[in-house]
mmCIF file of C-alpha atoms in Angstrom:
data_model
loop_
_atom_site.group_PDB
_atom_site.id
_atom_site.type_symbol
_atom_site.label_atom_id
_atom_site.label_comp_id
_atom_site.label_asym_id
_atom_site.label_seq_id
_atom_site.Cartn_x
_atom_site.Cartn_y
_atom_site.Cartn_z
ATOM 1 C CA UNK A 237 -0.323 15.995 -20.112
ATOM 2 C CA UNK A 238 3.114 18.090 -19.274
ATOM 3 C CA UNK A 239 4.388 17.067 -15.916
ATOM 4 C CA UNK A 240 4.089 20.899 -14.672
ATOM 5 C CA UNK A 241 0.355 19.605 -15.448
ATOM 6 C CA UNK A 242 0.395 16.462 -13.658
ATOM 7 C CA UNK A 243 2.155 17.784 -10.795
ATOM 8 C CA UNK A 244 -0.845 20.978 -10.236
ATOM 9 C CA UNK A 245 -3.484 18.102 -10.517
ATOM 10 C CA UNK A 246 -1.815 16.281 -8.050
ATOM 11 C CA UNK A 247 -1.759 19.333 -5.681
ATOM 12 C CA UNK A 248 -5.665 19.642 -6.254
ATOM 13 C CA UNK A 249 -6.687 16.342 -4.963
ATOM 14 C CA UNK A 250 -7.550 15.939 -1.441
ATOM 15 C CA UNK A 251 -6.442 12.458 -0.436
ATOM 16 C CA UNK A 252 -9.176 11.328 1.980
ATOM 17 C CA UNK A 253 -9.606 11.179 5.644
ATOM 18 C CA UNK A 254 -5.878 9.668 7.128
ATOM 19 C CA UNK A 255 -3.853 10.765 4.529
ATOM 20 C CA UNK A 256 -1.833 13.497 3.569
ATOM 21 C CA UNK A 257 -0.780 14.338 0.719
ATOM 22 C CA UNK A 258 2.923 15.675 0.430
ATOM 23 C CA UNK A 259 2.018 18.095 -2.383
ATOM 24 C CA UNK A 260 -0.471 20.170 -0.372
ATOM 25 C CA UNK A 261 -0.377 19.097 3.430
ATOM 26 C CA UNK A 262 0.486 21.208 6.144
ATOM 27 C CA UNK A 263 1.244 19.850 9.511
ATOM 28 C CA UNK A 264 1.785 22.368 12.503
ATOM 29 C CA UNK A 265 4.934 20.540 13.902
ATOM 30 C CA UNK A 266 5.594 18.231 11.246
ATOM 31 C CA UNK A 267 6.443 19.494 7.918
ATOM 32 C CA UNK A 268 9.064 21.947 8.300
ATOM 33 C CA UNK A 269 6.813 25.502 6.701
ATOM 34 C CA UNK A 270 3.503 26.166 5.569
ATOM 35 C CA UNK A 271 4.214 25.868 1.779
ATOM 36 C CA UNK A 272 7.284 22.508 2.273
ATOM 37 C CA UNK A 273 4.493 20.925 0.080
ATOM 38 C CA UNK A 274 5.707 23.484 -3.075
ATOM 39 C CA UNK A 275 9.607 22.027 -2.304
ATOM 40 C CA UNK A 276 8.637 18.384 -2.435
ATOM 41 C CA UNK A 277 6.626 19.554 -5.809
ATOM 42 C CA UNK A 278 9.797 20.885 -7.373
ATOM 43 C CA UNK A 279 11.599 17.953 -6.487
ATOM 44 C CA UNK A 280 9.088 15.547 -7.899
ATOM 45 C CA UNK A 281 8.752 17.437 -11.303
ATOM 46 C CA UNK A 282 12.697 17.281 -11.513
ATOM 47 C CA UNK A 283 12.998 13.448 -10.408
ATOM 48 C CA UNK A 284 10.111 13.181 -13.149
ATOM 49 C CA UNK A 285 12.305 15.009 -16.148
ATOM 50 C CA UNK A 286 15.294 13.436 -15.355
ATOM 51 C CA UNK A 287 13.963 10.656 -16.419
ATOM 52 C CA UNK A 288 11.435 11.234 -19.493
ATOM 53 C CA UNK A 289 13.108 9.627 -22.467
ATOM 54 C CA UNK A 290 15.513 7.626 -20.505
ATOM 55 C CA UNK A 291 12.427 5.314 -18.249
ATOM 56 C CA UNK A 292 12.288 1.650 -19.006
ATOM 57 C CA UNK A 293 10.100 0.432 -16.213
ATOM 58 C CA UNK A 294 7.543 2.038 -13.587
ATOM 59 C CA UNK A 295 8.597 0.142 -10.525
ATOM 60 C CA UNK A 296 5.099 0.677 -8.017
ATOM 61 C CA UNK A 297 5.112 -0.004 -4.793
ATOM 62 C CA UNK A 298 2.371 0.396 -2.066
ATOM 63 C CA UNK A 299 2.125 3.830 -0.825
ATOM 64 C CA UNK A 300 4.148 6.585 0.571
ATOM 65 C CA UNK A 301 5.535 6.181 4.281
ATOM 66 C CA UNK A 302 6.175 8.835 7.006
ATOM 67 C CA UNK A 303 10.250 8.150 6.774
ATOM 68 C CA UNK A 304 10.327 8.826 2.795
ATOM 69 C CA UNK A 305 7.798 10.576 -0.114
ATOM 70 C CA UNK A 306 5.703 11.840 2.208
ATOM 71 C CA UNK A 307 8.589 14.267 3.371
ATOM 72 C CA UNK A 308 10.719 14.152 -0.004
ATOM 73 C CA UNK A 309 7.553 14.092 -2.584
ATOM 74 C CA UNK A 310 9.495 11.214 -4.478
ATOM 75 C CA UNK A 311 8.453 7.656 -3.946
ATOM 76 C CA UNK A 312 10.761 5.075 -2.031
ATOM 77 C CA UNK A 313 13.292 7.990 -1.668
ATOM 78 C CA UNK A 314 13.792 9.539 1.600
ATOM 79 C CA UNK A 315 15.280 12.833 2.856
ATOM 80 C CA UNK A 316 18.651 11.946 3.922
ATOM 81 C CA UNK A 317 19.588 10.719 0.377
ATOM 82 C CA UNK A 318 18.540 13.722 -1.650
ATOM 83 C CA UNK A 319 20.646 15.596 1.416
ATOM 84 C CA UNK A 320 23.929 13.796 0.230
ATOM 85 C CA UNK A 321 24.278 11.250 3.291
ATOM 86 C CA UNK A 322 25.077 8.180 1.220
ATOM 87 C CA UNK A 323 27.837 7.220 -0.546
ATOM 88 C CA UNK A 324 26.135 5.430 -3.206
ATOM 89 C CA UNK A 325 23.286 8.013 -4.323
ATOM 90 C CA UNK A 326 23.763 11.720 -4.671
ATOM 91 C CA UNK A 327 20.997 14.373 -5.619
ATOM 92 C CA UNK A 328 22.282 14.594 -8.861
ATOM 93 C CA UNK A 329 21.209 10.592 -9.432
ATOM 94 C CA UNK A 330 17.625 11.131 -8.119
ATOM 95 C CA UNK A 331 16.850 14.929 -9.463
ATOM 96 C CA UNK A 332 19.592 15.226 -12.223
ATOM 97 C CA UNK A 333 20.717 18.265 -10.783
ATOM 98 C CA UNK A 334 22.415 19.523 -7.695
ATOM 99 C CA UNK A 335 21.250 22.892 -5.136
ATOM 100 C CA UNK A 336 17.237 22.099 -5.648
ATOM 101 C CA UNK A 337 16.719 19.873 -2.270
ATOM 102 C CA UNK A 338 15.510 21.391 0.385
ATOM 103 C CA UNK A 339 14.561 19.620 3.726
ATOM 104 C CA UNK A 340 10.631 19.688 4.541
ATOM 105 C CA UNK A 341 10.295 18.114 7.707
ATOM 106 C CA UNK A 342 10.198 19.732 11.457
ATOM 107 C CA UNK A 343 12.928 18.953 13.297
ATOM 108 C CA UNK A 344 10.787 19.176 16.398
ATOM 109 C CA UNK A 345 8.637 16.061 14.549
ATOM 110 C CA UNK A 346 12.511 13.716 14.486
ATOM 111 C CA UNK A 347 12.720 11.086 17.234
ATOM 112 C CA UNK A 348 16.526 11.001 17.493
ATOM 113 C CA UNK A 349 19.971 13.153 16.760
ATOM 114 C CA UNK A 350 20.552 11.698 13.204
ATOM 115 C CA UNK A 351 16.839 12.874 12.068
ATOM 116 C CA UNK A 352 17.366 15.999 13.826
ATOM 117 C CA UNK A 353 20.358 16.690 11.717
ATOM 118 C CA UNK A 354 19.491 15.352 8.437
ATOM 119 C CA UNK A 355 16.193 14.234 7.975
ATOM 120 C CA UNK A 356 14.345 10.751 7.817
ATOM 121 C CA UNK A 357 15.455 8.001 6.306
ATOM 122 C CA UNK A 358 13.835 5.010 5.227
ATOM 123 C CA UNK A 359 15.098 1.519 4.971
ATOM 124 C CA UNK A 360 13.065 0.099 2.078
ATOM 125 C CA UNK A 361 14.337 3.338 -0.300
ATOM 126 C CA UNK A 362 17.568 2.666 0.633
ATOM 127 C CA UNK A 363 17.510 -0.817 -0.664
ATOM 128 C CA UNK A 364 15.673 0.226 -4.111
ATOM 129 C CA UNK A 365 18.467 3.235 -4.560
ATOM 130 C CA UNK A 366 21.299 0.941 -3.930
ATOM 131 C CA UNK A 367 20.357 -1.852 -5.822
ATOM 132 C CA UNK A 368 19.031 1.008 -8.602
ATOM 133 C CA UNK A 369 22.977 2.598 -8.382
ATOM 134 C CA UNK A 370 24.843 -0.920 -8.574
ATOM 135 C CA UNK A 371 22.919 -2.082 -11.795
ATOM 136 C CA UNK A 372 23.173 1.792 -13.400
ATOM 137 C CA UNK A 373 19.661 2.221 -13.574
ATOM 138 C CA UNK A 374 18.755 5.491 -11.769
ATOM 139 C CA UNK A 375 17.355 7.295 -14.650
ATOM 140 C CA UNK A 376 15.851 4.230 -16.723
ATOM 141 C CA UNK A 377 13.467 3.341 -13.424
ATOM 142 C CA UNK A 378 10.174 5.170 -12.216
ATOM 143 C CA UNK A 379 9.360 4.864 -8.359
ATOM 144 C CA UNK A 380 5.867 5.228 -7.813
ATOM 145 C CA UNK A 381 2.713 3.749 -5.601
ATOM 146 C CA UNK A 382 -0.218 2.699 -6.416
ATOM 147 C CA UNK A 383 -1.694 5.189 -4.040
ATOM 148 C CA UNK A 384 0.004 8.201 -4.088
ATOM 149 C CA UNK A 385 -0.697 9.933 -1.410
ATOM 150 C CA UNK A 386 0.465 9.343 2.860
ATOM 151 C CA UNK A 387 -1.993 6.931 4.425
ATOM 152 C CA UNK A 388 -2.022 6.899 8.154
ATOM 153 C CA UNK A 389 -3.482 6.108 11.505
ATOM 154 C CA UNK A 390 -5.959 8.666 13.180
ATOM 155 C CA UNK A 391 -4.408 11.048 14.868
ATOM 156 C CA UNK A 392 -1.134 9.714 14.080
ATOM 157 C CA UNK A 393 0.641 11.912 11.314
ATOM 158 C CA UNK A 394 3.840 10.180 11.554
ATOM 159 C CA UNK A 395 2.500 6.801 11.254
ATOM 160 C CA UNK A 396 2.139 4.218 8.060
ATOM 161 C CA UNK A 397 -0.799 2.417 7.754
ATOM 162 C CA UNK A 398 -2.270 0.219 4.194
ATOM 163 C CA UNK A 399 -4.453 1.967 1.550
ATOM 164 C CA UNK A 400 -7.554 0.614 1.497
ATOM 165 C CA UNK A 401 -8.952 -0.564 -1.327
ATOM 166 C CA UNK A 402 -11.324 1.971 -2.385
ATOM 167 C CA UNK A 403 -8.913 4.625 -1.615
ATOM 168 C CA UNK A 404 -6.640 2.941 -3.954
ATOM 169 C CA UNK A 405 -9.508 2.852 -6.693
ATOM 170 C CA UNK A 406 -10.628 6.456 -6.316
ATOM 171 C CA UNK A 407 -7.086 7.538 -7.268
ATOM 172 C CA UNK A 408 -6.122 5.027 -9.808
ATOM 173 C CA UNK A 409 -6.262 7.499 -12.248
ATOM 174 C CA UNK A 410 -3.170 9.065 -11.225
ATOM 175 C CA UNK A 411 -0.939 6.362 -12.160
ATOM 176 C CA UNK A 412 -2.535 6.294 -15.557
ATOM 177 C CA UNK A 413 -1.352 9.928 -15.674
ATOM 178 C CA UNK A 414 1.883 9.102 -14.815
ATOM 179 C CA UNK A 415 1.946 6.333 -17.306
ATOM 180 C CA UNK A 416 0.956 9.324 -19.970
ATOM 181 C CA UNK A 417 4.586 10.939 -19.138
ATOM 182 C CA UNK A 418 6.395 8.608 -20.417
ATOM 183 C CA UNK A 419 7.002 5.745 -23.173
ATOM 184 C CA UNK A 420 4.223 3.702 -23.980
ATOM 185 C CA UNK A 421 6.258 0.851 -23.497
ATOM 186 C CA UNK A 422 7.836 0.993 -20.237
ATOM 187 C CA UNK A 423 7.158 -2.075 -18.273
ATOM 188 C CA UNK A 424 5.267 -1.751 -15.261
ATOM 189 C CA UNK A 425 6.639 -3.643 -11.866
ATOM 190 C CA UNK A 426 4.407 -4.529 -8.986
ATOM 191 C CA UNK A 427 7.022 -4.262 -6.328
ATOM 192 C CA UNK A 428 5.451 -6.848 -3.461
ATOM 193 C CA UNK A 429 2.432 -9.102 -3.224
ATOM 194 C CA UNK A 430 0.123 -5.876 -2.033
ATOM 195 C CA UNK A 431 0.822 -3.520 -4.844
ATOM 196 C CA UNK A 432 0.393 -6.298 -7.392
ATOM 197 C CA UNK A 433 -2.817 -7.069 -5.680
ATOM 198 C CA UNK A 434 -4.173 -3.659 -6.304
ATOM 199 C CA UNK A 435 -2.771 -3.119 -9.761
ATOM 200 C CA UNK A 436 -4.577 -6.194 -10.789
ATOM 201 C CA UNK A 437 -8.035 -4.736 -9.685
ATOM 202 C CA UNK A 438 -6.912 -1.577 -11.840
ATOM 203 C CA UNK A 439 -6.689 -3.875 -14.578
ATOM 204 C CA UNK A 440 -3.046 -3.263 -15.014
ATOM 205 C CA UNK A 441 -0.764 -6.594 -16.009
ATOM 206 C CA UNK A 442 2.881 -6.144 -14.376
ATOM 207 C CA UNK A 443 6.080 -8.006 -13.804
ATOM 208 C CA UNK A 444 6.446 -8.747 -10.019
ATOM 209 C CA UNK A 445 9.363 -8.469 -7.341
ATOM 210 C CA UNK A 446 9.199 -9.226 -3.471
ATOM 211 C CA UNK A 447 9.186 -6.398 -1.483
ATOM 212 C CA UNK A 448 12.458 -5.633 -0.138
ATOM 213 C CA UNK A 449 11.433 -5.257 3.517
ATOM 214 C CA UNK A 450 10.962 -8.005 6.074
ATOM 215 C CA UNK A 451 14.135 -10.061 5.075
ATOM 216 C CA UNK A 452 13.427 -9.966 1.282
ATOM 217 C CA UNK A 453 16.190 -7.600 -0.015
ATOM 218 C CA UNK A 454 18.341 -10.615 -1.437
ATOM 219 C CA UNK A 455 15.457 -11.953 -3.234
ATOM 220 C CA UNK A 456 14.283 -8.373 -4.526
ATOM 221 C CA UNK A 457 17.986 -8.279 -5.788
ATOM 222 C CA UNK A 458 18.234 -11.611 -7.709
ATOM 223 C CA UNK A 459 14.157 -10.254 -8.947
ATOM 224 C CA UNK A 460 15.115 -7.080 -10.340
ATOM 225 C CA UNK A 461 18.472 -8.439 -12.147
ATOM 226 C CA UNK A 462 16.208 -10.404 -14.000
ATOM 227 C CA UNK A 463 13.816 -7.797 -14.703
ATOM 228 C CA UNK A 464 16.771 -6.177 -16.479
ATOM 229 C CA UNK A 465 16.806 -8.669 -19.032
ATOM 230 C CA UNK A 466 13.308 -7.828 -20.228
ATOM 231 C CA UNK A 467 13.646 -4.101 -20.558
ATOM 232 C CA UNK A 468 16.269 -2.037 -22.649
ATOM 233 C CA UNK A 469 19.707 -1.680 -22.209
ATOM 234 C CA UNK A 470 20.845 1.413 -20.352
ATOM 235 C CA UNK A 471 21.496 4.393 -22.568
#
């Protein structure tokens, strides 16, 4: 499967009751135009490419939240980075090239001046990208979830909420699609005890780190410096 491939199947499925999916959802206050779903596309298929032939490990987390993929299609990665606002990540790290972001959400759907301006922001992707810059590993690591799509609460579009199990199962094929894109040996890495949980009853074998949130970040550091050690050397 070519990721142009991946990427239309993706943009056929219809993620359930409570979920949106950021690759063909349409919010009437939330995402920014009717077709912001075809942007976060684009930018998924070139955060994919940058990084076919250069991935080491497929580092899955839980699902997509409100304050990152579901607004820049591109797992623990959130608007304000692709839009240039840190100092340690630029555009051309996540989508190997520069001029393709473009923001999707409203600005009447932003809760304060700084999301008005540029976007959301979330603080578990800014963790990953950081500690993903510092070790030079931003195009030898996958982000993904084990469910790919937005889960949230009724009524409540810009809420996070957990996959359930079955919704999990009903899409595990997707990451085995993913896992088709690239080398056969790339390690997968549950990242916390949920998405390790799920991958297990997918029948797929992973390293582990903590989640970064909740106080963990120091501990997800020390984690993924040894998970270095078990995958390639950067090229």
């Amino acid at each position: 499967m070519s990721i142009d491939s991946f990427i239309a199947h993706l943009r056929e499925i219809e993620p359930g009751a409570n979920a949106a999916s950021p690759y063909n959802c349409f919010e009437h206050g939330i995402d920014a135009t009717a077709t912001a779903f075809c942007q976060r596309s684009l930018q998924l298929a070139a955060y994919l490419r940058h990084r076919q032939g250069t991935a080491h490990a497929i580092l899955v987390a839980e699902a997509p939240g409100y304050q990152g993929a579901r607004f820049s299609g591109i797992a623990m990665t959130s608007e304000r980075m692709l839009g240039g606002q840190y100092d340690f990540v630029t555009e051309q790290d996540i989508l190997g090239q520069v001029g393709l972001f473009r923001r999707t959400s409203a600005i009447d759907a932003c809760r304060n001046n700084q999301e008005r301006q540029h976007g959301f922001t979330e603080p578990t992707a800014t963790i990953v990208w950081r500690e993903l810059m510092a070790a030079n590993r931003a195009s030898n690591v996958v982000l993904w979830n084990t469910f790919p799509f937005h889960p949230h609460r009724a009524a409540e579009p810009l809420s996070n909420r957990r996959p359930t199990p079955e919704e999990v199962d009903v899409q595990a094929g997707v990451l085995t699609e993913l896992r088709g894109l690239f080398d056969p040996n790339c390690q997968i890495v549950a990242v916390g005890n949920v998405a390790r949980e799920h991958l297990l009853e997918m029948g797929v074998d992973a390293h582990h780190v903590r989640h970064p949130a909740n106080g963990g970040a120091a501990e997800f550091r020390q984690q993924l410096q040894h998970l270095w050690n078990l995958v390639e050397a950067p090229n």
